CSV table of C-alpha atoms and ligand atoms in Angstrom, one decimal:
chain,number,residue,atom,x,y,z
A,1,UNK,CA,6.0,7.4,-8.0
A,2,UNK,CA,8.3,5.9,-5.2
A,3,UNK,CA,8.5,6.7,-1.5
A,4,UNK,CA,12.1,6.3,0.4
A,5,UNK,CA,11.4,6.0,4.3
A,6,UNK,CA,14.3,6.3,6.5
A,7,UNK,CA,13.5,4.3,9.7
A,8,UNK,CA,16.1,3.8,12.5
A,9,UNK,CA,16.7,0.9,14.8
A,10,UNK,CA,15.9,2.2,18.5
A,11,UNK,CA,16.6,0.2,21.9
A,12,UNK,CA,12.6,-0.5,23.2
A,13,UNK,CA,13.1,2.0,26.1
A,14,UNK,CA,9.9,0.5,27.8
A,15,UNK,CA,12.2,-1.9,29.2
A,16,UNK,CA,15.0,-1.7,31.6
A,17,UNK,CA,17.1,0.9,30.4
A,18,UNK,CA,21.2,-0.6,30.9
A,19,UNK,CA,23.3,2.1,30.9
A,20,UNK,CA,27.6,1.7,30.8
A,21,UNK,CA,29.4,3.2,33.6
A,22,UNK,CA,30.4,5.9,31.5
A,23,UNK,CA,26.9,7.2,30.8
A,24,UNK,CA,26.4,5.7,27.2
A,25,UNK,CA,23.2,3.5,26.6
A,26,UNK,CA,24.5,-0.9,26.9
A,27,UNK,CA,22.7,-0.9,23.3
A,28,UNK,CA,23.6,-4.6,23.1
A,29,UNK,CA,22.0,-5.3,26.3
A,30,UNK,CA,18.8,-3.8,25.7
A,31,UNK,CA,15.6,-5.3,22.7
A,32,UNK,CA,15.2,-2.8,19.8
A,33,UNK,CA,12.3,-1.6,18.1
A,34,UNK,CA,11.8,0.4,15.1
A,35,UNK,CA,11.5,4.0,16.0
A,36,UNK,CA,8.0,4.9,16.9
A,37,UNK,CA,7.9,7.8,14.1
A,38,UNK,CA,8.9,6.4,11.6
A,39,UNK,CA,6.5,3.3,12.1
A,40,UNK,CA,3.9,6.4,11.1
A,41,UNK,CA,6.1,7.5,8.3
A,42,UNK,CA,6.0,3.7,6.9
A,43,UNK,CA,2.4,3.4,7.1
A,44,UNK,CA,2.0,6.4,5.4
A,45,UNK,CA,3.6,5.1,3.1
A,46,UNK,CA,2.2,2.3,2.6
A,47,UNK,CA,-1.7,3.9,2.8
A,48,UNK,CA,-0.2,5.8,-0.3
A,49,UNK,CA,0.6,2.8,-1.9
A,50,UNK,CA,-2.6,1.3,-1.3
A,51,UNK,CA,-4.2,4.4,-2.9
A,52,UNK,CA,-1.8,4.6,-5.8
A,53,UNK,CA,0.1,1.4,-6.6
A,54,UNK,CA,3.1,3.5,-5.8
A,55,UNK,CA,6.5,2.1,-4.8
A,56,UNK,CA,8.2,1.9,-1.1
A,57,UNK,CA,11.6,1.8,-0.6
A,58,UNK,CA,12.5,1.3,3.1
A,59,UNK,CA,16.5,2.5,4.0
A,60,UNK,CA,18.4,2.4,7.6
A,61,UNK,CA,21.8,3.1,8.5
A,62,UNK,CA,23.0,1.2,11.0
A,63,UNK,CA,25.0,-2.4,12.1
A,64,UNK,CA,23.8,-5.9,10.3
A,65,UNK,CA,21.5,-6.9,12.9
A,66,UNK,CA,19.1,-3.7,11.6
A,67,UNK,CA,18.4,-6.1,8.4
A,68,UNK,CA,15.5,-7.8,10.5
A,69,UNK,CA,13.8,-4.4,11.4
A,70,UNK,CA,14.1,-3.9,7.6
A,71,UNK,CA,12.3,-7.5,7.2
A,72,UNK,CA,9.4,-6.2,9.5
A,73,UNK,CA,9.0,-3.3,7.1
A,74,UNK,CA,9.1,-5.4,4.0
A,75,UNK,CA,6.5,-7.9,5.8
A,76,UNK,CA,4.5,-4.7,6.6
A,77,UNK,CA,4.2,-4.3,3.0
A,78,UNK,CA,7.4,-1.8,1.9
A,79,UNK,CA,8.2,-3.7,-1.7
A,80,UNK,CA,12.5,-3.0,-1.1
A,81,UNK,CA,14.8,-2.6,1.5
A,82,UNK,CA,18.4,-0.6,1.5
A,83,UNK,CA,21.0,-1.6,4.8
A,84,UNK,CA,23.5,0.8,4.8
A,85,UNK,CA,25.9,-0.3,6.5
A,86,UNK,CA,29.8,0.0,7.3
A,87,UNK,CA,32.7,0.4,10.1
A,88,UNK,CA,33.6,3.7,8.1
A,89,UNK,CA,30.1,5.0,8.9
A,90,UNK,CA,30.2,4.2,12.5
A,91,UNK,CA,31.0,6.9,14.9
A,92,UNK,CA,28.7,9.3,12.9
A,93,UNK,CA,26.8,12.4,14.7
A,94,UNK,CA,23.6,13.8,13.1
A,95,UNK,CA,25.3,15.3,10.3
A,96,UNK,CA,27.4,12.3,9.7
A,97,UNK,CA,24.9,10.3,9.5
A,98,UNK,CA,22.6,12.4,7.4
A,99,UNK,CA,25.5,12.9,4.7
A,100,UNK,CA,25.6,9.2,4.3
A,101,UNK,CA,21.7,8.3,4.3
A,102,UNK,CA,21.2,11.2,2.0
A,103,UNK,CA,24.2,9.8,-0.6
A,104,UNK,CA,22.2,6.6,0.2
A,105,UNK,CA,19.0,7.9,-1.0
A,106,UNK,CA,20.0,9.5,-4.1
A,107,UNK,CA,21.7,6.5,-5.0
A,108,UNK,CA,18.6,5.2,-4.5
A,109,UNK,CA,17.4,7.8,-6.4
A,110,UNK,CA,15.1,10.4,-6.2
A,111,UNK,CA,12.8,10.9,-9.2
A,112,UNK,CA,10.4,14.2,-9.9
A,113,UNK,CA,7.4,12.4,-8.3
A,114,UNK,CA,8.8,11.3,-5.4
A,115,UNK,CA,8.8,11.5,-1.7
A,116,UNK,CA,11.5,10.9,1.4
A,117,UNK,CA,9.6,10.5,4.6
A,118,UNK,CA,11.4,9.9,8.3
A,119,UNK,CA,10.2,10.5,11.6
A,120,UNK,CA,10.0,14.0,13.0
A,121,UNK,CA,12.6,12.6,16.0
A,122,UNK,CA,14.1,9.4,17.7
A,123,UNK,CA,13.8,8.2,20.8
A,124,UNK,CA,17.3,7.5,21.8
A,125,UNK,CA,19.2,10.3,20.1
A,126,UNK,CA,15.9,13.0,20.1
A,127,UNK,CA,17.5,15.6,18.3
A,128,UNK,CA,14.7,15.9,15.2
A,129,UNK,CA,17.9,16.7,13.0
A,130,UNK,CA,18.3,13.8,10.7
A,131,UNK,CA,15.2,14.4,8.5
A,132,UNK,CA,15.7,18.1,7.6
A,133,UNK,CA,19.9,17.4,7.3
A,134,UNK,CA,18.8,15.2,4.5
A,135,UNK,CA,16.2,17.5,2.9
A,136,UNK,CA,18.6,20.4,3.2
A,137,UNK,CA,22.0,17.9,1.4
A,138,UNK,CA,19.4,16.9,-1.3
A,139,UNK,CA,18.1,20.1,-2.2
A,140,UNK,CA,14.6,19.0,-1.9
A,141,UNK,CA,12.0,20.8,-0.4
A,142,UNK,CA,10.9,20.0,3.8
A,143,UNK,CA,8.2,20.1,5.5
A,144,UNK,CA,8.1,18.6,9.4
A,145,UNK,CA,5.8,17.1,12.0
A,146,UNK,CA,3.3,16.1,9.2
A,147,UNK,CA,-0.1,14.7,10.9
A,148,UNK,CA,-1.9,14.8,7.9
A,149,UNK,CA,-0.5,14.3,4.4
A,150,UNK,CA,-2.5,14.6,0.9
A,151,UNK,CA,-1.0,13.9,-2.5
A,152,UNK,CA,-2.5,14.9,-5.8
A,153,UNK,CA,-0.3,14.1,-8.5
A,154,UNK,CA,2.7,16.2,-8.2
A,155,UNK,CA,1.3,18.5,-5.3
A,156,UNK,CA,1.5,17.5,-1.9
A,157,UNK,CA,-0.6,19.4,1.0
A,158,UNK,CA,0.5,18.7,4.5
A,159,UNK,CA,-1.2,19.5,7.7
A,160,UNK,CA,1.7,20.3,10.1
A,161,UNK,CA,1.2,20.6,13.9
A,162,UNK,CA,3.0,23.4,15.7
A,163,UNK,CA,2.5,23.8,20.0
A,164,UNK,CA,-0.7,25.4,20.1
A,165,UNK,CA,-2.4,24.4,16.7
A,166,UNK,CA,-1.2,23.9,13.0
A,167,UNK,CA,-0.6,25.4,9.7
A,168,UNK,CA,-0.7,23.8,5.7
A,169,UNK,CA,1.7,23.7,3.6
A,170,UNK,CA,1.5,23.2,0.3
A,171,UNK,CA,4.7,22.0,-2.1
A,172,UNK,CA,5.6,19.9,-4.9
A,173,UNK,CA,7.3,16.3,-5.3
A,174,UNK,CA,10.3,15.8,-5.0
A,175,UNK,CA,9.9,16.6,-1.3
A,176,UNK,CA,10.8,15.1,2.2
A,177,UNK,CA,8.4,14.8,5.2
A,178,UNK,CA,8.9,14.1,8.6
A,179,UNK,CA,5.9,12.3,10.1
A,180,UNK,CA,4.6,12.3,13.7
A,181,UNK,CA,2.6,10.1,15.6
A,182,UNK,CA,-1.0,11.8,15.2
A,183,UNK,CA,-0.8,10.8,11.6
A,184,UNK,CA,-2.0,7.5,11.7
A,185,UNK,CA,-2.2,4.3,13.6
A,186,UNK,CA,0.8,1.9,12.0
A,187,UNK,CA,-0.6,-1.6,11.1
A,188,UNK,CA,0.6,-5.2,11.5
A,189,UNK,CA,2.6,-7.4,9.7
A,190,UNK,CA,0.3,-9.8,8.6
A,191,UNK,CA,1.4,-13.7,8.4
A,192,UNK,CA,1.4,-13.7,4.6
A,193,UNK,CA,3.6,-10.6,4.6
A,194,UNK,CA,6.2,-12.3,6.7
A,195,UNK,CA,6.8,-14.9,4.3
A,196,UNK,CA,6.6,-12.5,1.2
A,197,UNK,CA,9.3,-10.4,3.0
A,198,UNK,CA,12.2,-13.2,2.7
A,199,UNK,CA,11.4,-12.7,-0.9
A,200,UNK,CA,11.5,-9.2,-1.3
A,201,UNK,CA,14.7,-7.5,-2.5
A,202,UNK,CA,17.1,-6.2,0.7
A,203,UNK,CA,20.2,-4.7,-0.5
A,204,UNK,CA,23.6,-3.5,1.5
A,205,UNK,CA,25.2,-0.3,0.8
A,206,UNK,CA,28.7,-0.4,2.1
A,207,UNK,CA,31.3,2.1,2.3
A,208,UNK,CA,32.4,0.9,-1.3
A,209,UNK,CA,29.2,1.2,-2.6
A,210,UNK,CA,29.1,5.3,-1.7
A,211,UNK,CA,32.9,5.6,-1.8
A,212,UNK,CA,32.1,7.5,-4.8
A,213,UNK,CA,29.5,9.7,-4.2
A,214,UNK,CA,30.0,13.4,-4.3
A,215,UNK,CA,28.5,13.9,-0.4
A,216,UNK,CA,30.9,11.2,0.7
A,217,UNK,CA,34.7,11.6,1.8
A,218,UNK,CA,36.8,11.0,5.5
A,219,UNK,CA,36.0,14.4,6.5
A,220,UNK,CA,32.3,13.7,6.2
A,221,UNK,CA,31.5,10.6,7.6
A,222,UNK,CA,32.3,8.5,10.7
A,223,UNK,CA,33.7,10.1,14.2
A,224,UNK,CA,36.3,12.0,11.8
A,225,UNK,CA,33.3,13.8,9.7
A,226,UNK,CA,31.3,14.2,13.1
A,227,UNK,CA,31.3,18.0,14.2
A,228,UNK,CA,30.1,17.2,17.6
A,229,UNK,CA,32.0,16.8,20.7
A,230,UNK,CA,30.5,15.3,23.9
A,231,UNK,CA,32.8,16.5,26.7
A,232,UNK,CA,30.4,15.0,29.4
A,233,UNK,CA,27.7,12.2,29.7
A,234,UNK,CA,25.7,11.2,33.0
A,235,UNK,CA,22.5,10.3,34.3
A,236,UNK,CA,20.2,12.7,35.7
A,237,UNK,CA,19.5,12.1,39.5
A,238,UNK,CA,16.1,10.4,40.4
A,239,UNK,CA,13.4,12.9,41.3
A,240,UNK,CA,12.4,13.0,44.7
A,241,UNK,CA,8.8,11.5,45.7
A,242,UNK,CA,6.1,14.5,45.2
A,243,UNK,CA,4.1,15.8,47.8
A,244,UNK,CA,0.3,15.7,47.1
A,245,UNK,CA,-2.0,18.8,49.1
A,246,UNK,CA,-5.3,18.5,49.5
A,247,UNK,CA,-8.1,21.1,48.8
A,248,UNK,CA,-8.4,24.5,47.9
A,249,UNK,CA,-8.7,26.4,51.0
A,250,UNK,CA,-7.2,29.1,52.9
A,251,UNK,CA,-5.0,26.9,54.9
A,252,UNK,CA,-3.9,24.4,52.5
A,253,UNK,CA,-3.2,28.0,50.1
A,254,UNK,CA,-1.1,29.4,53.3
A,255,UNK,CA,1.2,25.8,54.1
A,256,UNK,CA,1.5,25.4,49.8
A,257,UNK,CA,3.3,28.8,50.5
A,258,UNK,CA,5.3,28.2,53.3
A,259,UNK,CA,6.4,24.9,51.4
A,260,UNK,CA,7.5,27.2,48.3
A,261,UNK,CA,8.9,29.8,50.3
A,262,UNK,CA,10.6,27.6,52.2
A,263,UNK,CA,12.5,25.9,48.9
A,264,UNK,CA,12.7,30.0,47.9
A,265,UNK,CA,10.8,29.2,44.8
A,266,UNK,CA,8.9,32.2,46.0
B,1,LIG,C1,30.1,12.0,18.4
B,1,LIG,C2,28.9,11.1,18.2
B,1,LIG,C3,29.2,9.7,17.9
B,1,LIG,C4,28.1,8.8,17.6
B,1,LIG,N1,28.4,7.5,17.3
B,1,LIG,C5,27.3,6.7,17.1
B,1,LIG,C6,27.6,5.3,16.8
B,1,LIG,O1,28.7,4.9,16.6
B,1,LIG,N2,26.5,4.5,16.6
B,1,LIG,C7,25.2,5.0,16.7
B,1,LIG,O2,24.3,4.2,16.5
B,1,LIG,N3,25.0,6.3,17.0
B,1,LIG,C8,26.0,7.1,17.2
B,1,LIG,N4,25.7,8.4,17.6
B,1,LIG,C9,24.3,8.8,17.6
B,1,LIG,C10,23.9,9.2,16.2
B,1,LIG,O3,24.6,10.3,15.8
B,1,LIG,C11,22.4,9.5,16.2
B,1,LIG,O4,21.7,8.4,16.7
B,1,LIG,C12,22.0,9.7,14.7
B,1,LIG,O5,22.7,10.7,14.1
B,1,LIG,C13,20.5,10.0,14.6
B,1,LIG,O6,20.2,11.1,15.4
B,1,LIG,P1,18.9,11.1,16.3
B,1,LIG,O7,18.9,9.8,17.0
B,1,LIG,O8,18.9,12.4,17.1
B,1,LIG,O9,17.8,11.1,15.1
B,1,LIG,P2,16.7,12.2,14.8
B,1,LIG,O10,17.3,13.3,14.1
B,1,LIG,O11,15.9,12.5,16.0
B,1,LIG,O12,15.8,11.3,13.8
B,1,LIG,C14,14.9,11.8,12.9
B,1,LIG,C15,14.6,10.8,11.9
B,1,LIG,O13,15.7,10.7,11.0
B,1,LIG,C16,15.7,9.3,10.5
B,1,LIG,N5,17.0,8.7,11.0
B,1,LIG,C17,17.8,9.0,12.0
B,1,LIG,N6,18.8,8.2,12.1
B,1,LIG,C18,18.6,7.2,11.2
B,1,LIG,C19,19.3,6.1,10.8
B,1,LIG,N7,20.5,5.7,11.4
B,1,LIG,N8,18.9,5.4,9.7
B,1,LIG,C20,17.7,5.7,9.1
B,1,LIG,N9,17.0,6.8,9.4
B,1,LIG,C21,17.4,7.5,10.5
B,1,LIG,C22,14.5,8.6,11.1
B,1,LIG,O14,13.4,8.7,10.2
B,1,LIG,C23,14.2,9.4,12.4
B,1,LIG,O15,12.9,9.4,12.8
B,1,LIG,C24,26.8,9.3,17.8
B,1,LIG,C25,26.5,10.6,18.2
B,1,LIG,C26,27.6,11.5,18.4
B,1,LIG,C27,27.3,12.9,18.7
């Protein structure tokens, strides 16, 4: 049994957020992080390999400097690591870039008893589309916002959370689950991991490495294979300060009315 997580390089939005004059995010300005979710996917992982002995496989897309978040994950325990990476590849939108992480993950390859986790969303792009693109171009069974996850051989039963409670699911391996944050608390690279991590395989798929591949061609991939079209970017204006009212009375009711009507809210 192997597990492939697909983790994404994030900037660490608790910072100062730069952000160019035409609305894009000054990546290069800004410290990364892994993506929160799919620090819970990982450790999911990783619990499962605990339990079973199973193997992890850790993948990004994503420039050369994402090969130290893939170190973090290796030092975290994941056993391999996959940088995919290329100028061809650049440019991508979500479907883009889930046609080239999914030829990247069957090249990897995805065996009967196998699972593909990622996070349910990012936190710079936030669309929640990558995970399912990839289930859907693999032809392998999804199930999303996983916060609990049990495996018993080739049947896997997931506890998924939906707004006001949540349902289970119940499929088989092969499968791919996206993971939120409820699932589990992601542990530390321990000292001992980091040094094992410099020893652990991390391999580069370029563009000549998936050339090939059947989901791969220039219409596909990169700002050419990218159906989206952002015709305008901005920042949203700063809210105003809030205004706080005090009790529960008749008079407070009657001026939190006259504010509203005022606005013509009501
Ligand atoms: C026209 C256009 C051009 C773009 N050009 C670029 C560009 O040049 N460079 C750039 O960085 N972004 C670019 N983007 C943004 C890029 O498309 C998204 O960041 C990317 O597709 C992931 O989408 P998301 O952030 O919404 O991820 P979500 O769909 O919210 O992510 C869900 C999960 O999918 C997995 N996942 C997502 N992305 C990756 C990844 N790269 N590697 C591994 N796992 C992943 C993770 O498990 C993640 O938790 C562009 C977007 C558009 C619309």
């Amino acid at each position: 049994m192997k597990i492939i997580v697909s983790i994404k390089q994030v900037p660490d939005t608790s910072g100062k957020v730069a952000v160019n004059p035409d609305g894009t995010l000054n990546r290069a300005s800004m410290q990364t992080i892994t993506n929160p979710d799919d620090m819970n996917a990982l450790e999911a992982a990783l619990k499962m390999k605990d339990a079973t002995g199973c193997k992890v496989v850790v993948v990004t897309m994503g420039p050369p400097p994402a090969a130290g978040m893939l170190r973090e994950a290796l030092a975290m325990g994941a056993d391999e690591a996959v940088l995919v990476s290329a100028r061809e590849f650049g440019g991508s939108d979500t479907y883009a870039t889930s046609q080239v992480l999914a030829a990247a993950i069957s090249t990897i390859g995805v065996e009967d008893d196998d699972i593909v986790m990622c996070g349910r969303q990012a936190i710079d792009g936030d669309t929640a589309q990558v995970g399912p693109q990839i289930a859907e171009k693999l032809n392998l069974p999804q199930i999303t916002y996983a916060a609990d996850i049990q495996v018993d051989g080739k049947s896997v039963t997931v506890k998924r959370m939906l707004e006001d409670g949540y349902m289970t699911i119940k499929t088989q391996t092969p499968c791919l689950i996206t993971c939120i944050k409820e699932l589990n608390e992601p542990r530390y690279m321990s000292v001992g991991g980091v040094f094992e991590a410099y020893s652990k395989p991390l391999a580069t798929f370029n563009y000549e490495t998936l050339k090939d591949h059947p989901l791969i061609d220039a219409t596909t991939i990169g700002l050419k294979g990218s159906p989206t079209n952002i015709f305008k970017s901005f920042t949203p204006p700063q809210k105003g300060a809030g205004m706080m009212l005090e009790g529960a009375d008749k008079d407070t009711c009657e001026k939190l009315a006259g504010i509203l009507a005022k606005k013509h809210i009501i």
